[in-house]
Short mmCIF file of C-alpha atoms (C1' of nucleotides) in Angstrom, two decimals:
data_model
loop_
_atom_site.label_atom_id
_atom_site.label_comp_id
_atom_site.label_asym_id
_atom_site.label_seq_id
_atom_site.Cartn_x
_atom_site.Cartn_y
_atom_site.Cartn_z
CA MET A 1 118.02 92.46 107.66
CA GLU A 2 116.34 94.31 105.09
CA GLU A 3 113.19 93.42 106.22
CA LEU A 4 114.05 94.89 109.75
CA LYS A 5 115.37 98.11 108.02
CA ARG A 6 112.01 98.27 106.06
CA VAL A 7 109.96 97.53 109.11
CA ASN A 8 112.05 100.33 111.04
CA GLU A 9 111.35 102.63 108.36
CA GLU A 10 107.90 101.92 108.70
CA ASN A 11 107.88 102.43 112.37
CA ARG A 12 109.52 105.58 111.96
CA LYS A 13 106.89 106.93 109.47
CA LEU A 14 104.09 105.78 111.75
CA THR A 15 105.72 107.21 114.47
CA GLU A 16 106.03 110.79 112.94
CA LEU A 17 102.69 110.36 111.73
CA LEU A 18 101.40 109.84 115.40
CA THR A 19 103.40 112.41 116.66
CA VAL A 20 101.96 115.11 114.32
CA ILE A 21 98.46 113.46 115.26
CA CYS A 22 98.97 113.85 118.90
CA GLU A 23 100.27 117.42 118.51
CA ASN A 24 97.36 118.57 116.61
CA TYR A 25 94.87 116.82 118.93
CA ASN A 26 96.52 118.53 121.73
CA GLU A 27 96.59 121.95 119.97
CA LEU A 28 93.14 121.68 119.20
CA LYS A 29 92.01 120.84 122.41
CA LYS A 30 93.69 123.99 123.83
CA GLN A 31 92.03 126.05 120.82
CA LEU A 32 88.74 124.19 121.80
CA THR A 33 89.18 125.19 125.31
CA GLU A 34 89.94 128.79 124.46
CA TYR A 35 87.23 128.74 122.02
CA THR A 36 84.53 127.44 124.23
CA SER A 37 85.43 129.78 127.15
CA LYS A 38 84.96 132.71 124.80
CA ASN A 39 81.92 131.63 122.97
CA PRO A 40 79.99 129.46 125.07
CA ALA A 41 76.80 129.15 123.04
CA SER A 42 77.84 129.39 119.22
CA LYS A 43 78.49 125.72 118.43
CA LYS A 44 76.96 124.18 115.64
CA ARG A 45 77.45 120.62 114.16
CA LYS A 46 77.96 120.01 110.73
CA ALA A 47 81.38 120.06 109.02
CA GLU A 48 81.59 116.47 108.92
CA SER A 49 80.60 116.51 105.40
CA SER A 50 83.70 118.56 104.40
CA ILE A 51 86.03 116.62 106.17
CA ASN A 52 86.03 113.71 103.70
CA ASN A 53 86.48 116.22 100.88
CA GLY A 54 89.32 118.42 101.94
CA SER A 55 92.72 117.11 101.99
CA ILE A 56 92.78 113.18 102.10
CA ASN A 57 96.08 113.37 100.19
CA HIS A 58 97.67 115.47 102.60
CA GLY A 59 96.45 113.25 105.57
CA THR A 60 95.20 116.28 107.26
CA ASN A 61 92.53 118.38 107.11
CA SER A 62 91.59 122.20 107.79
CA HIS A 63 88.04 121.45 108.10
CA ASP A 64 88.58 118.66 110.95
CA ASP A 65 88.85 121.50 113.43
CA SER A 66 85.17 121.33 114.27
CA SER A 67 84.14 117.72 113.90
CA SER A 68 83.78 114.61 115.86
CA SER A 69 85.42 114.79 119.39
CA ASP A 70 84.35 118.30 119.68
CA GLU A 71 81.41 118.82 117.82
CA ASP A 72 78.96 118.65 120.47
CA SER A 73 81.03 120.01 123.09
CA SER A 74 79.00 122.57 124.33
CA LYS A 75 76.26 120.10 125.24
CA LYS A 76 78.26 117.21 126.44
CA PRO A 77 80.49 117.03 129.32
CA ARG A 78 84.27 116.74 127.92
CA GLU A 79 84.69 113.34 129.59
CA GLU A 80 82.29 111.89 126.81
CA HIS A 81 84.39 112.77 124.24
CA ILE A 82 87.62 111.46 125.67
CA LYS A 83 85.96 108.24 126.12
CA ALA A 84 84.22 108.00 123.12
CA GLN A 85 87.30 108.98 121.17
CA THR A 86 86.91 109.14 117.55
CA SER A 87 89.70 108.73 115.04
CA ARG A 88 89.63 108.93 111.17
CA PHE A 89 91.63 106.49 108.69
CA TYR A 90 91.92 107.18 105.18
CA VAL A 91 92.26 103.81 103.44
CA ARG A 92 93.17 103.20 99.63
CA ALA A 93 91.18 100.55 98.27
CA ALA A 94 90.20 99.60 94.72
CA ALA A 95 87.62 101.87 93.17
CA SER A 96 85.97 98.71 92.01
CA ASP A 97 85.69 97.29 95.24
CA THR A 98 82.22 98.37 96.37
CA SER A 99 82.33 96.19 99.73
CA LEU A 100 83.02 99.08 102.05
CA ILE A 101 84.96 96.83 104.15
CA VAL A 102 88.00 97.98 105.65
CA LYS A 103 89.70 95.03 107.22
CA ASP A 104 91.63 96.18 110.47
CA GLY A 105 92.09 93.10 112.50
CA TYR A 106 88.74 93.24 114.11
CA GLN A 107 85.47 91.85 113.51
CA TRP A 108 82.75 94.14 112.57
CA ARG A 109 79.04 93.71 112.01
CA LYS A 110 77.42 96.04 109.43
CA TYR A 111 74.13 97.44 111.07
CA GLY A 112 73.25 100.01 108.63
CA GLN A 113 73.93 101.78 105.40
CA LYS A 114 73.09 105.39 104.51
CA VAL A 115 73.52 107.65 101.40
CA THR A 116 74.01 111.02 103.09
CA ARG A 117 73.44 114.39 101.45
CA ASP A 118 77.06 115.44 101.02
CA ASN A 119 78.40 112.50 99.52
CA PRO A 120 76.81 110.44 96.82
CA SER A 121 78.55 107.26 97.64
CA PRO A 122 76.86 105.39 100.63
CA ARG A 123 78.09 105.49 104.19
CA ALA A 124 78.19 101.94 105.97
CA TYR A 125 77.84 101.79 109.77
CA PHE A 126 79.43 98.91 111.32
CA LYS A 127 79.69 97.87 115.06
CA CYS A 128 82.26 95.47 116.55
CA SER A 129 81.00 91.85 116.52
CA PHE A 130 81.79 91.86 120.37
CA ALA A 131 79.26 94.42 121.05
CA PRO A 132 77.72 95.02 123.62
CA THR A 133 80.75 94.07 125.40
CA CYS A 134 82.70 96.65 123.07
CA PRO A 135 81.27 99.65 122.45
CA VAL A 136 83.32 100.67 119.27
CA LYS A 137 81.53 101.58 116.06
CA LYS A 138 83.03 102.74 112.69
CA LYS A 139 81.70 104.33 109.84
CA VAL A 140 83.11 103.78 106.36
CA GLN A 141 82.30 105.84 103.38
CA ARG A 142 84.16 106.51 100.08
CA SER A 143 85.98 109.90 99.68
CA ILE A 144 83.75 112.33 97.73
CA ASP A 145 86.93 113.47 95.75
CA ASP A 146 88.75 110.07 95.40
CA GLN A 147 86.67 107.11 94.95
CA SER A 148 89.51 104.78 95.61
CA ILE A 149 89.83 106.13 99.21
CA LEU A 150 87.68 104.90 102.13
CA VAL A 151 87.28 107.09 104.97
CA ALA A 152 86.80 104.83 107.94
CA THR A 153 85.88 106.84 111.21
CA TYR A 154 86.24 104.94 114.45
CA GLU A 155 84.25 105.95 117.71
CA GLY A 156 85.42 104.46 120.99
CA GLU A 157 87.91 102.01 122.04
CA HIS A 158 87.98 98.26 121.87
CA ASN A 159 87.97 97.02 125.29
CA HIS A 160 88.91 93.18 124.37
CA LEU A 161 91.85 91.61 122.22
CA GLN A 162 92.15 92.02 118.47
CA PRO A 163 90.54 88.81 117.25
CA SER A 164 92.66 88.44 114.00
CA LYS A 165 95.62 90.29 115.19
CA ILE A 166 98.28 87.90 114.09
CA GLU A 167 96.92 87.39 110.74
CA ALA A 168 96.53 91.09 110.31
CA ALA A 169 100.10 91.57 111.38
CA SER A 170 101.78 88.71 109.57
CA GLY A 171 99.85 89.51 106.30
CA SER A 172 101.77 91.01 103.35
CA ASN A 173 100.82 94.42 104.47
CA CYS A 174 102.08 94.03 107.74
CA CYS A 175 100.70 97.39 109.02
CA VAL A 176 101.86 98.23 112.45
CA THR A 177 99.17 99.43 114.81
CA LEU A 178 99.87 102.54 116.57
CA GLY A 179 98.40 103.95 119.72
CA LYS A 180 94.77 103.26 120.35
CA THR A 181 93.60 103.35 116.81
CA PRO A 182 93.31 99.91 115.01
CA THR A 183 95.41 98.84 112.17
CA SER A 184 94.48 100.51 109.10
CA VAL A 185 94.75 97.87 106.41
CA SER A 186 92.72 97.87 103.54
CA SER A 187 90.36 95.24 102.16
CA SER A 188 91.31 92.50 99.86
CA GLY A 189 94.28 93.06 97.74
CA ALA A 190 94.19 96.65 98.17
CA THR A 191 97.11 98.85 99.07
CA ALA A 192 97.89 99.52 102.71
CA ALA A 193 96.88 102.27 104.73
CA LEU A 194 97.32 105.46 103.18
CA ASP A 195 97.12 107.84 106.35
CA ARG A 196 95.32 108.50 109.15
CA THR A 197 94.44 111.72 111.17
CA LYS A 198 92.60 112.67 114.16
CA PRO A 199 89.69 114.67 113.32
CA LYS A 200 90.10 118.42 113.86
CA GLN A 201 93.29 119.60 112.79
CA ASN A 202 94.68 122.56 110.82
CA ALA A 203 96.55 121.45 107.52
CA ASP A 204 99.27 124.13 108.15
CA ASN A 205 99.69 123.17 111.48
CA ALA A 206 99.98 119.49 110.82
CA ARG A 207 102.64 120.38 108.05
CA ASN A 208 104.71 122.62 110.20
CA SER A 209 104.19 120.52 113.46
CA ILE A 210 106.48 117.73 112.12
CA ARG A 211 109.37 120.03 112.51
CA LYS A 212 107.98 121.04 116.12
CA ILE A 213 108.34 117.29 117.39
CA ASP A 214 111.66 118.23 119.05
CA SER A 215 110.05 120.23 121.58
CA PRO A 216 110.47 118.86 125.09
CA GLU A 217 106.98 119.38 125.95
CA PHE A 218 105.89 117.55 123.07
CA GLN A 219 108.17 114.85 123.70
CA ARG A 220 106.97 114.26 127.03
CA TYR A 221 103.54 114.33 125.50
CA PHE A 222 104.33 111.96 123.19
CA VAL A 223 105.81 109.41 125.57
CA GLU A 224 102.52 110.04 127.93
CA GLN A 225 100.57 108.87 124.53
CA MET A 226 102.54 106.03 124.05
CA ALA A 227 102.35 104.99 127.67
CA SER A 228 98.72 105.31 128.08
CA SER A 229 98.25 103.19 124.70
CA LEU A 230 100.66 100.59 126.27
CA THR A 231 98.63 100.60 129.45
CA LYS A 232 95.31 100.52 127.81
CA ASP A 233 95.82 97.94 125.42
CA PRO A 234 98.72 95.69 126.16
CA ASN A 235 98.18 93.93 122.80
CA PHE A 236 100.24 96.71 120.95
CA THR A 237 103.30 96.55 123.18
CA ALA A 238 105.09 95.15 120.66
CA SER A 239 104.19 97.62 117.97
CA ILE A 240 104.52 100.63 120.27
CA ALA A 241 107.82 99.26 121.52
CA ALA A 242 109.09 99.11 118.23
CA ALA A 243 107.83 102.55 117.40
CA ILE A 244 109.60 103.94 120.47
CA SER A 245 112.92 102.41 119.64
CA GLY A 246 112.55 103.57 116.29
CA LYS A 247 112.18 107.04 117.72
CA PHE A 248 115.16 106.65 119.65
CA LEU A 249 117.32 105.77 116.84
CA GLN A 250 115.85 108.76 115.02
CA LYS A 251 116.20 111.06 118.07
CA ASN A 252 119.36 110.40 119.56
CA PRO A 253 121.75 111.23 116.61
CA GLU A 254 119.83 114.67 115.83
CA THR A 255 119.16 115.98 119.10
CA GLY A 256 120.95 114.15 121.68
CA LYS A 257 117.69 113.89 123.76
CA TRP A 258 116.05 110.97 125.03
"C1'" DC B 1 70.49 76.74 111.32
"C1'" DG B 2 73.01 80.36 113.08
"C1'" DG B 3 75.37 84.59 112.04
"C1'" DC B 4 75.73 88.08 108.88
"C1'" DT B 5 74.20 91.54 105.31
"C1'" DT B 6 70.56 94.20 103.23
"C1'" DT B 7 67.41 97.77 103.30
"C1'" DG B 8 63.13 100.10 104.24
"C1'" DA B 9 61.28 102.13 108.59
"C1'" DC B 10 61.69 104.69 112.47
"C1'" DC B 11 63.86 107.91 115.79
"C1'" DG B 12 65.78 112.16 117.60
"C1'" DG B 13 68.20 116.25 116.81
"C1'" DC B 14 68.34 120.52 114.53
"C1'" DG B 15 66.91 124.42 111.50
"C1'" DC B 16 63.34 127.05 109.36
"C1'" DG C 1 55.45 122.31 114.17
"C1'" DC C 2 57.25 120.56 110.13
"C1'" DG C 3 60.52 118.60 107.27
"C1'" DC C 4 65.08 117.32 106.63
"C1'" DC C 5 68.93 114.37 107.81
"C1'" DG C 6 72.03 111.09 109.99
"C1'" DG C 7 72.08 107.36 112.64
"C1'" DT C 8 69.81 102.91 114.50
"C1'" DC C 9 66.48 99.18 114.41
"C1'" DA C 10 64.83 94.89 113.02
"C1'" DA C 11 62.75 92.07 109.53
"C1'" DA C 12 63.74 89.26 105.86
"C1'" DG C 13 66.81 87.29 102.92
"C1'" DC C 14 71.36 84.86 101.88
"C1'" DC C 15 75.26 82.11 102.62
"C1'" DG C 16 78.35 78.78 104.63
#
DNA sequence: CGGCTTTGACCGGCGC
DNA sequence: GCGCCGGTCAAAGCCG
């Protein structure tokens, strides 16, 4: 029973996190649309470097705005970014752990490692072991600010089952996977996932938006997100359902909605 | 022996 | 055009 409570609480937190992420993503999408319509040709890349620095502990980042999913949007069709969606995880791991491995239930094959200019710690490149069937890639790099935090950037979506889903879910950390992003469980013996953010979001927005999640539009958007996650990856049904039910329990007494 | 990691080489994009 | 830089390739080595 206590376990149930704990899991419920965990689900609630994750759900909140997800709501923030979804909304910020939406917001940024809107901003990007406005921005690109006003400034069709003034896009530069960069900004990825600062992503790792800024606000890991807050879980959101004011620099994320121009990164990842929209970084090349002036050149590529938007669809590509939707297909190759990126998400960013912050995973706490022992500073002594040099493996740069983030166990998330999927099996990854390392194909490269680089030291980048902006961060002295090397960045590791992984492909899903199911490649080429599964196009998902991830990059893992230590935070420049906090060496105990690994920043894992996922690109794309898995189109197969999570091979070690059961083990991952039944482990001591028992992290619930939400949405289309993989479970963020840190590597051996480290603590559970700290946080995750969609790239590009304003820190203030993120903090404020947690209070705006009662808005009907957002709730609908949230449900849509949930639904799409369910349809895209049925394996997460249980997790999502739990999250939604947690949301229900949260919402009903407060707002009477849902 | 097969699969994975390591690591230097290579490639393409971008800025100057 | 050149150099820098991030990302990828692939040969060699490692390990179970």
